[in-house]
PDB file of C-alpha atoms in Angstrom:
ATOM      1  CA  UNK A  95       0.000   0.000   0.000  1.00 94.00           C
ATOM      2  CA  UNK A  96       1.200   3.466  -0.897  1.00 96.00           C
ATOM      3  CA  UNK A  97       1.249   6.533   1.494  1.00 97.00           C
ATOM      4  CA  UNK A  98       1.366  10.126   0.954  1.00 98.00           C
ATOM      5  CA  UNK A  99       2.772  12.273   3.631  1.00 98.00           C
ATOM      6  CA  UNK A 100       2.852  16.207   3.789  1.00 98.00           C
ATOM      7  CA  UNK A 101       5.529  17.732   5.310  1.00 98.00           C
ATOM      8  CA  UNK A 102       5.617  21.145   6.588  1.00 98.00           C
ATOM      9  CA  UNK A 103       8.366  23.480   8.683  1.00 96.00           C
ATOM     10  CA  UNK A 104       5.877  23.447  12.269  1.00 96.00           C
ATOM     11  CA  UNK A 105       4.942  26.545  13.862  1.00 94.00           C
ATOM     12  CA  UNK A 106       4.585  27.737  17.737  1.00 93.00           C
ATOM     13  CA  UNK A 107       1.598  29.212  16.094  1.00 93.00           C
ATOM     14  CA  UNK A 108      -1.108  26.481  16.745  1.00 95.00           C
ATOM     15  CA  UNK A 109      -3.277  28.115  14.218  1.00 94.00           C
ATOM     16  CA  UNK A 110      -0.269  27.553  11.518  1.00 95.00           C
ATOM     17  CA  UNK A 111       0.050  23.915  12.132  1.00 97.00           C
ATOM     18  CA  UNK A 112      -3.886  23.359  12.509  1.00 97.00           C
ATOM     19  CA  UNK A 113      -3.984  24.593   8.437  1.00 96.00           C
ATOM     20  CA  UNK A 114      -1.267  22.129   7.661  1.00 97.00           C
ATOM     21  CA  UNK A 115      -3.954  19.537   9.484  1.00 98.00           C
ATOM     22  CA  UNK A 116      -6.937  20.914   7.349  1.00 97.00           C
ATOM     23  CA  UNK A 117      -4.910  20.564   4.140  1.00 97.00           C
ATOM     24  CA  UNK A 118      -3.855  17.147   5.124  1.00 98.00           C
ATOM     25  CA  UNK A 119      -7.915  16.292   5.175  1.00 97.00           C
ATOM     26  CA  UNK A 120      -8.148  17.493   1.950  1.00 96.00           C
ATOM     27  CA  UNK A 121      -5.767  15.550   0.458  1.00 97.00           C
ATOM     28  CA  UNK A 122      -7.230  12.486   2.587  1.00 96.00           C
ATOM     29  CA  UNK A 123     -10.504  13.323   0.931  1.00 95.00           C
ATOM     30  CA  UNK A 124      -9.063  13.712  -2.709  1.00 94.00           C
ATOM     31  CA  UNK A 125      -6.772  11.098  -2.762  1.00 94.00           C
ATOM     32  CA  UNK A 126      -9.704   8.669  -2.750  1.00 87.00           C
ATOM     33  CA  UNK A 127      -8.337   4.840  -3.291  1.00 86.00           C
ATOM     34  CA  UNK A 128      -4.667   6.057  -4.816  1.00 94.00           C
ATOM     35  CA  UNK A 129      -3.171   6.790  -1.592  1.00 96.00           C
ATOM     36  CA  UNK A 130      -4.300   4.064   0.984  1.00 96.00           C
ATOM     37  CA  UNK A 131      -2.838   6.384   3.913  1.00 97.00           C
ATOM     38  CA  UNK A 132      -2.264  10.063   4.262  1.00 98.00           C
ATOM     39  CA  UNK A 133      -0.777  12.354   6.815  1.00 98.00           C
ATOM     40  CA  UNK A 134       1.546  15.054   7.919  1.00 98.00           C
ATOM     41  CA  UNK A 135       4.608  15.777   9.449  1.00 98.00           C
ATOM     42  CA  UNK A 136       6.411  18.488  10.894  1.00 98.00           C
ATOM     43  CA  UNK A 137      10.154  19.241  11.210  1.00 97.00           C
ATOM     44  CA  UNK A 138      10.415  21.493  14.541  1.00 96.00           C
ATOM     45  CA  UNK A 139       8.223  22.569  17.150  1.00 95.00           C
ATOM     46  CA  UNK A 140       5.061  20.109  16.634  1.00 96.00           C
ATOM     47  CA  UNK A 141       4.170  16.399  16.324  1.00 97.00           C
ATOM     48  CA  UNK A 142       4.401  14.408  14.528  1.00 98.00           C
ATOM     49  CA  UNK A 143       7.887  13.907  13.335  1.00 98.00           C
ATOM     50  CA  UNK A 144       8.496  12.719  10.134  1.00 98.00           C
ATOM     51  CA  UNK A 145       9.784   8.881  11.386  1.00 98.00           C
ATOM     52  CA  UNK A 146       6.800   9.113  13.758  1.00 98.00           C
ATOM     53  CA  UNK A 147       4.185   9.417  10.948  1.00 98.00           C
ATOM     54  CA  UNK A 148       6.197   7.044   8.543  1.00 98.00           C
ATOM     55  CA  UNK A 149       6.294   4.279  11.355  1.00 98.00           C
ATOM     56  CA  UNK A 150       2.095   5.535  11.690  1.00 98.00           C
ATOM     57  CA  UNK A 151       1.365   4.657   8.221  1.00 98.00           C
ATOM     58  CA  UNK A 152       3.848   1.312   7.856  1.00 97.00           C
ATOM     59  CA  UNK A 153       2.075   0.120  11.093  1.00 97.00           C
ATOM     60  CA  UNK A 154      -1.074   1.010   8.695  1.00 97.00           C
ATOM     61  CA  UNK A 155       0.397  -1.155   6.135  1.00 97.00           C
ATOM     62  CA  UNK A 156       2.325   1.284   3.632  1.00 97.00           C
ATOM     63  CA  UNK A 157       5.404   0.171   1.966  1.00 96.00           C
ATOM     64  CA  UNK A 158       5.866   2.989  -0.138  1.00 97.00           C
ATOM     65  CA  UNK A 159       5.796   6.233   1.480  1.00 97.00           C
ATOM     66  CA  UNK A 160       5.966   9.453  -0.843  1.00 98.00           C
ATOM     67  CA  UNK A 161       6.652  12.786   0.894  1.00 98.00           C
ATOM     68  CA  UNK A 162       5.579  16.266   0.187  1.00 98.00           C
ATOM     69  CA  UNK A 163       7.824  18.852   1.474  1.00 98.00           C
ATOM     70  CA  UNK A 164       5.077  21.736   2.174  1.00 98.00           C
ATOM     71  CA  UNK A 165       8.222  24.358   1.196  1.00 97.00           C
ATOM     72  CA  UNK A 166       8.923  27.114  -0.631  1.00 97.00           C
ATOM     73  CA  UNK A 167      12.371  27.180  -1.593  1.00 94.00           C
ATOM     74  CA  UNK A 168      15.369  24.708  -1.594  1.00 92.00           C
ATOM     75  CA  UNK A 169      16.604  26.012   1.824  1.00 91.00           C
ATOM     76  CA  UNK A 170      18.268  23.905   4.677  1.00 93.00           C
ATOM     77  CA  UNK A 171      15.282  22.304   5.378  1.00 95.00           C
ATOM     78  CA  UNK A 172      14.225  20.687   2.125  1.00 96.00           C
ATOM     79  CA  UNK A 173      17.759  19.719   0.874  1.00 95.00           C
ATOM     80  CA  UNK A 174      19.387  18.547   4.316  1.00 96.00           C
ATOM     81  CA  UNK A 175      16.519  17.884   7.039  1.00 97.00           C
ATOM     82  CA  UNK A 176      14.455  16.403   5.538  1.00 98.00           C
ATOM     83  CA  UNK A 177      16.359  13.769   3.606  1.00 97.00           C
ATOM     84  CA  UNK A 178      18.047  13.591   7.029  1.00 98.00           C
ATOM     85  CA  UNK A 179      14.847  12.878   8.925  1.00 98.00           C
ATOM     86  CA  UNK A 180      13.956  10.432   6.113  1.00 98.00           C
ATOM     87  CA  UNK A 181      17.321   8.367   6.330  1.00 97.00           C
ATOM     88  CA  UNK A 182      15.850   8.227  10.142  1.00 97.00           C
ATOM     89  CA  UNK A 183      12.851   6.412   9.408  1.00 97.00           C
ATOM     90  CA  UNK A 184      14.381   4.086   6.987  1.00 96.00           C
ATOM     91  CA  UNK A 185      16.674   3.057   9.391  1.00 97.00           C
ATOM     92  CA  UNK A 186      13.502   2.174  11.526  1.00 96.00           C
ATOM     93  CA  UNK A 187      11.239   0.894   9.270  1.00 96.00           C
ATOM     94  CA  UNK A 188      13.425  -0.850   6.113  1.00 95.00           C
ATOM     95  CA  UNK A 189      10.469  -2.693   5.174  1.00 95.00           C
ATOM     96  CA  UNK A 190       9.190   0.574   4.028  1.00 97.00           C
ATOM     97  CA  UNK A 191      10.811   3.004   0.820  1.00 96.00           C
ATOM     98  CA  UNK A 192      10.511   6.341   0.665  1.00 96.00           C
ATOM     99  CA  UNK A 193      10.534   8.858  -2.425  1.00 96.00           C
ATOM    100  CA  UNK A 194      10.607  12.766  -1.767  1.00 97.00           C
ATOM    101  CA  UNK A 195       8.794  14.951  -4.486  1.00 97.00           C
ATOM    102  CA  UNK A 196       9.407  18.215  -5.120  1.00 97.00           C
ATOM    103  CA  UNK A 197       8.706  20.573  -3.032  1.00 97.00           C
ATOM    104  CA  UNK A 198       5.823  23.197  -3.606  1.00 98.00           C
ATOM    105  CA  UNK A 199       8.020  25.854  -4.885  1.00 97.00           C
ATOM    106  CA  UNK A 200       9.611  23.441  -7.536  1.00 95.00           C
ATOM    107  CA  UNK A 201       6.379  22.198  -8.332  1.00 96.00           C
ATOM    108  CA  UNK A 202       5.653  22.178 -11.785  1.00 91.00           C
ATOM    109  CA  UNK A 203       2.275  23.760 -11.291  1.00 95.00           C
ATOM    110  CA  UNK A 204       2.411  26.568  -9.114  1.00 97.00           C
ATOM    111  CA  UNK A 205       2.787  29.313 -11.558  1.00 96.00           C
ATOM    112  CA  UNK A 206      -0.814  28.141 -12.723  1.00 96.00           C
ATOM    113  CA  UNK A 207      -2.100  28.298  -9.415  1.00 97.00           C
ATOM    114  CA  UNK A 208      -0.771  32.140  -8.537  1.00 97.00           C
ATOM    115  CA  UNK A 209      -2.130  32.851 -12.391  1.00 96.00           C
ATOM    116  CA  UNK A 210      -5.207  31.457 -12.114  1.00 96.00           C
ATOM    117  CA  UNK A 211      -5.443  32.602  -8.820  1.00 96.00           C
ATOM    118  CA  UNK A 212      -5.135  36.066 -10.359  1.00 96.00           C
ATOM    119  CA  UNK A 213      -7.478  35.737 -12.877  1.00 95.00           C
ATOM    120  CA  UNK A 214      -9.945  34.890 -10.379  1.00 95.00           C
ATOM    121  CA  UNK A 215      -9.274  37.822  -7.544  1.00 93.00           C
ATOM    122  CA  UNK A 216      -8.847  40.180 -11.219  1.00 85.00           C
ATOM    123  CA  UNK A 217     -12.209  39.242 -13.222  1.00 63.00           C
ATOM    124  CA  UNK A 218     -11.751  41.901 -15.925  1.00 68.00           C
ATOM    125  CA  UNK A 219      -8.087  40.614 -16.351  1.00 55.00           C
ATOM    126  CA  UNK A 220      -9.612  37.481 -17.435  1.00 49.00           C
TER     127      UNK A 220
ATOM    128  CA  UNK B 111      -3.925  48.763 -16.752  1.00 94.00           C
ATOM    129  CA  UNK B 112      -3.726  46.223 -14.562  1.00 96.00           C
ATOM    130  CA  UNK B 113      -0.365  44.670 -12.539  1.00 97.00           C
ATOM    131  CA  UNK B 114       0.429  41.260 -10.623  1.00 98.00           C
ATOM    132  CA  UNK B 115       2.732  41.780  -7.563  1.00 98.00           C
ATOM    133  CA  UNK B 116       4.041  38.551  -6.161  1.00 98.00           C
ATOM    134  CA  UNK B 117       4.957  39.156  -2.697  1.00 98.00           C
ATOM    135  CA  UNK B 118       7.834  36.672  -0.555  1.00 98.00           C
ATOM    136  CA  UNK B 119       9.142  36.881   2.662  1.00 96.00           C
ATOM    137  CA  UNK B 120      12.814  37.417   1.207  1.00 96.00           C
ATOM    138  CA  UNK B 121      15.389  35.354   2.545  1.00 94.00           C
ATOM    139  CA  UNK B 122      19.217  35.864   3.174  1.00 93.00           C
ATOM    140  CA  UNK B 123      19.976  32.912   1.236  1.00 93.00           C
ATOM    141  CA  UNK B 124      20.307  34.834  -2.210  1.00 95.00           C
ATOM    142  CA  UNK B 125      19.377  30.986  -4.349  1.00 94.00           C
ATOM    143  CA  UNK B 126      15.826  31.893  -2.600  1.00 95.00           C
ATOM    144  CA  UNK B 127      15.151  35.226  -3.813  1.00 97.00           C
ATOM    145  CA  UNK B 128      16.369  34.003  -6.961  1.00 97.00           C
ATOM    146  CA  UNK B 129      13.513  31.507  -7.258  1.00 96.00           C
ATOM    147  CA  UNK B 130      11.245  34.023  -6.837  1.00 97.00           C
ATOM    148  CA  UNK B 131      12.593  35.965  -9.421  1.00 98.00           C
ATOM    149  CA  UNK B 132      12.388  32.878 -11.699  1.00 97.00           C
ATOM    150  CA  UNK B 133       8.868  32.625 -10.293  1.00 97.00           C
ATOM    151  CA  UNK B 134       7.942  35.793 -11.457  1.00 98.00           C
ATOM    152  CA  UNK B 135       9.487  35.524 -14.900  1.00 97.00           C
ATOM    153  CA  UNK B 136       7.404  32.631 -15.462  1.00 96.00           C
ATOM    154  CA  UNK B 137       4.603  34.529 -14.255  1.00 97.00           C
ATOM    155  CA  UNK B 138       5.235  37.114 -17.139  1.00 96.00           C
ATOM    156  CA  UNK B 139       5.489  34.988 -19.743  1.00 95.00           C
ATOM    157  CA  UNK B 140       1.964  33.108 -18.941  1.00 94.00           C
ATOM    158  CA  UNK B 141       0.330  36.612 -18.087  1.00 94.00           C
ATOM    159  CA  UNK B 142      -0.291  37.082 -21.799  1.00 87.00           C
ATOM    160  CA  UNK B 143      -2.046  40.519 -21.812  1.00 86.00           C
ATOM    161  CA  UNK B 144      -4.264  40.021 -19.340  1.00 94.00           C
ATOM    162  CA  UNK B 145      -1.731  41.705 -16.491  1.00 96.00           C
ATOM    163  CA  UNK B 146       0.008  44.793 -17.768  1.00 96.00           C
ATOM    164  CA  UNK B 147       2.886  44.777 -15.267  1.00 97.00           C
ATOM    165  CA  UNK B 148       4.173  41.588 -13.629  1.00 98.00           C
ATOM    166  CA  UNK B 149       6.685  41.860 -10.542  1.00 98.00           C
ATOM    167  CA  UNK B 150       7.515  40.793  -7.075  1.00 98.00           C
ATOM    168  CA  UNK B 151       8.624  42.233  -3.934  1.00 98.00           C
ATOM    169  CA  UNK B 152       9.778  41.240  -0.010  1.00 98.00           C
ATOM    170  CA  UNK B 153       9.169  41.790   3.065  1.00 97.00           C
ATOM    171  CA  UNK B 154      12.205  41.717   4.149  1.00 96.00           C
ATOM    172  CA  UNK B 155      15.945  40.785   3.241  1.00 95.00           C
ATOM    173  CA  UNK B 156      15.731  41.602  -0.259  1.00 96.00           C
ATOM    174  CA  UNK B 157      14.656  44.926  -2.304  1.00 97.00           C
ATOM    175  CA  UNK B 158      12.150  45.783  -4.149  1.00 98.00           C
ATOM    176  CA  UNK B 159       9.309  46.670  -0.666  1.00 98.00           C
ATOM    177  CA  UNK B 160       5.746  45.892  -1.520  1.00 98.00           C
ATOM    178  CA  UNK B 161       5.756  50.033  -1.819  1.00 98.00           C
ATOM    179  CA  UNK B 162       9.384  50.080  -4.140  1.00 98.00           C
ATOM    180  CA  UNK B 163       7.391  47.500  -6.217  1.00 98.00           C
ATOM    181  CA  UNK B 164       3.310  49.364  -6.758  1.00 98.00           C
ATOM    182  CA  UNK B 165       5.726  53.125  -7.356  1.00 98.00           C
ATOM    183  CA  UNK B 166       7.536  51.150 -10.532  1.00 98.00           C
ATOM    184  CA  UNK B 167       4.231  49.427 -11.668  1.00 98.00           C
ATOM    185  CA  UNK B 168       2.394  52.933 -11.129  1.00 97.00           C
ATOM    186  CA  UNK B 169       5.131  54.324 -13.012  1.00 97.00           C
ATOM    187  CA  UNK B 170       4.957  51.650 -15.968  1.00 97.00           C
ATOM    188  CA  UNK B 171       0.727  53.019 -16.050  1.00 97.00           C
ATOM    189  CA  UNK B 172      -0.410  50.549 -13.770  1.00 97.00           C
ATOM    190  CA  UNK B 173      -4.025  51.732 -12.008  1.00 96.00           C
ATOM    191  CA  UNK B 174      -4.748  48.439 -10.240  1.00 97.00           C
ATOM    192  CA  UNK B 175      -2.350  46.098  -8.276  1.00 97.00           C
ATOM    193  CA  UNK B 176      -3.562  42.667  -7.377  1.00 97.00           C
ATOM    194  CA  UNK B 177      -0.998  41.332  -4.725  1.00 98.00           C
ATOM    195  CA  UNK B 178      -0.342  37.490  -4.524  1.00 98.00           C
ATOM    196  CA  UNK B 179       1.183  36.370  -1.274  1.00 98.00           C
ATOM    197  CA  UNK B 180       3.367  33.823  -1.437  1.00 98.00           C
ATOM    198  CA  UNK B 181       2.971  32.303   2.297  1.00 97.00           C
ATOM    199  CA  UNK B 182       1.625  28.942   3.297  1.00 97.00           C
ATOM    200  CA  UNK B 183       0.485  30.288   6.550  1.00 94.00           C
ATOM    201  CA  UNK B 184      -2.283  33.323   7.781  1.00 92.00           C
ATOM    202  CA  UNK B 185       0.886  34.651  10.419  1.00 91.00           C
ATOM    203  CA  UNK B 186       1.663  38.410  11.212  1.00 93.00           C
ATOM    204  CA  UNK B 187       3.261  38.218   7.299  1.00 95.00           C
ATOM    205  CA  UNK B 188       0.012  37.848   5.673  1.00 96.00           C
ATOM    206  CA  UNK B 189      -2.419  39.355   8.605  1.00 95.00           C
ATOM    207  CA  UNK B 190      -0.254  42.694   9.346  1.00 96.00           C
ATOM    208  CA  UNK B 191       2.521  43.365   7.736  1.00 97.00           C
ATOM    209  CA  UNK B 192       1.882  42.768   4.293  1.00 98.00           C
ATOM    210  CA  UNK B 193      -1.720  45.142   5.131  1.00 97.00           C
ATOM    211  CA  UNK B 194       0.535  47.491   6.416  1.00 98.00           C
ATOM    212  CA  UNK B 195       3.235  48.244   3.549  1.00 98.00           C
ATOM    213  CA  UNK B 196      -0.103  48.000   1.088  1.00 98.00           C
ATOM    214  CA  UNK B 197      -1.573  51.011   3.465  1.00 98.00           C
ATOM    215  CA  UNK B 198       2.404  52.590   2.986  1.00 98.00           C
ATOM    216  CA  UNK B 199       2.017  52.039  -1.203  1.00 97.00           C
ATOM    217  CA  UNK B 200      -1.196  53.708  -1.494  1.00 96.00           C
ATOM    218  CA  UNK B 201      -0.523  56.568   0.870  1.00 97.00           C
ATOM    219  CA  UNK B 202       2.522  57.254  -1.864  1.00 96.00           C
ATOM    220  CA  UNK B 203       0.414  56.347  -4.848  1.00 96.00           C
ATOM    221  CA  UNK B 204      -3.089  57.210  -4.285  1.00 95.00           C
ATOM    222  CA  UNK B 205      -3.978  56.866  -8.096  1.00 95.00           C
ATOM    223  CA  UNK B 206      -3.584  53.331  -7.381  1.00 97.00           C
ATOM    224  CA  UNK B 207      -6.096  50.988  -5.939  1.00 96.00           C
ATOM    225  CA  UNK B 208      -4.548  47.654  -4.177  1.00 96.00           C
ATOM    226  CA  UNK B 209      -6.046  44.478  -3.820  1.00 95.00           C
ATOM    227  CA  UNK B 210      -4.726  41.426  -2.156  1.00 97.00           C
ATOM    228  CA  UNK B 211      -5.647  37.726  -3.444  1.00 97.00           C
ATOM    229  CA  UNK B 212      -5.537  34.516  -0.759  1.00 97.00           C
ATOM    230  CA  UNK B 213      -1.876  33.451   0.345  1.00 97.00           C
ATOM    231  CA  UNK B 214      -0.599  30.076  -1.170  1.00 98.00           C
ATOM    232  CA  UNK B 215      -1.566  28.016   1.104  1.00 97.00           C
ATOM    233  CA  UNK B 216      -5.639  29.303   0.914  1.00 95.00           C
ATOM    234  CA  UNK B 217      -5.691  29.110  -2.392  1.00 96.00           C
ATOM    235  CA  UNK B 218      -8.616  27.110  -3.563  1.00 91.00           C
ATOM    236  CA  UNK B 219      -6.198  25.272  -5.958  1.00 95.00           C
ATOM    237  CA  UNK B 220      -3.099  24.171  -3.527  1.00 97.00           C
ATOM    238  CA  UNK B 221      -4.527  20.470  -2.288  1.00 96.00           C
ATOM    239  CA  UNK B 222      -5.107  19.517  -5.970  1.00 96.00           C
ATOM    240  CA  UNK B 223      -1.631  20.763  -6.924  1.00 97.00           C
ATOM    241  CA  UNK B 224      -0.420  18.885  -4.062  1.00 97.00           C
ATOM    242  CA  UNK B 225      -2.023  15.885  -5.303  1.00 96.00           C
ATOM    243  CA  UNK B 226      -1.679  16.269  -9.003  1.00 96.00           C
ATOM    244  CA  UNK B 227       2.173  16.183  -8.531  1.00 96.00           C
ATOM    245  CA  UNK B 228       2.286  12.873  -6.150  1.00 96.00           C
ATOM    246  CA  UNK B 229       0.632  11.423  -8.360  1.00 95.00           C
ATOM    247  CA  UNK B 230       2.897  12.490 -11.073  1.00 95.00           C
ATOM    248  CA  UNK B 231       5.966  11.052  -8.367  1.00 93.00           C
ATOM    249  CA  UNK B 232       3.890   8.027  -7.589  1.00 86.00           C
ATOM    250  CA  UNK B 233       2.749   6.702 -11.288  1.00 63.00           C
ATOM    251  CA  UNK B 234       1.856   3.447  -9.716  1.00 67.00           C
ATOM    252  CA  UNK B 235      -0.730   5.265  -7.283  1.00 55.00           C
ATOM    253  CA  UNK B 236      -2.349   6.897 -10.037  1.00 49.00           C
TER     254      UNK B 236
END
């Protein structure tokens, strides 16, 4: 069973971390039969960590986990944390694998998103 | 004529500002004629200011801004501060009007980005 996991920086803002949780539903709620288990992770300041969730969703079954790093840029935290977090969980859980997308900044889409985001906030632009 | 500000934190890493320069570009080139004027600004750590930023579009004939934040979270970046160098901008150009579109990570279209691409990472899942 595959696994999709959303990965985000954490927040001492509870409100910050609660959207990460909302989004997390709504990818639950998309994902429909493709993704058999879905959660989040956080690098600092709130739970879960990323081994915690991966060792949630191999307990759940998963043996391929794919994570998406909830990032803007190709800082610290996308090229060394989280690959080092992820080496973590391997190391725990080797009956699992783990692939990293890219992360939403690199994402192919997102300039179609802020445009059409545009065009929808700027009717007569349309 | 109308104008598309893209507005990031700024970073001191200069490979992140750089992105969203690259973001921006790509921005441009899919804004077709429908936005006049296509930049981006900071908050902080990097030049142009939200205000630096509406001057050059209002210079370049712009009468309407539309703002895109690009956060992933409703902190004091996207509640006050961006609100606050907006209030600066028109204060300096008051033949502009302003208008500020959802942050990244409200917009309608981020969980099916999100899942489009793992998906995409995933082909197996799909």
């Amino acid at each position: 069973m595959r696994a999709l996991l959303l990965v985000a920086h954490g927040s001492r803002r509870t409100e910050s971390n609660e959207e990460v949780r909302d989004l997390t539903e709504q990818l639950r709620g998309r994902a429909g039969g493709r993704f058999g288990w879905v959660g989040h992770a956080f690098l600092e300041l709130a739970q879960p960590s990323i081994p915690e969730a991966v060792a949630e969703a191999a307990v759940a079954g998963a043996r391929e986990v794919l994570v998406l790093p909830y990032f803007l840029a190709a800082g610290r935290h996308v090229v060394k944390d989280i690959p080092d977090e992820v080496a973590i969980a391997l190391r725990e859980h080797p009956e699992v694998s783990v692939r990293v997308a890219p992360y939403l900044g690199a994402m192919a889409g997102v300039s179609d998103l802020l445009l059409d985001t545009a065009l929808a906030h700027s009717p007569q632009a349309g």
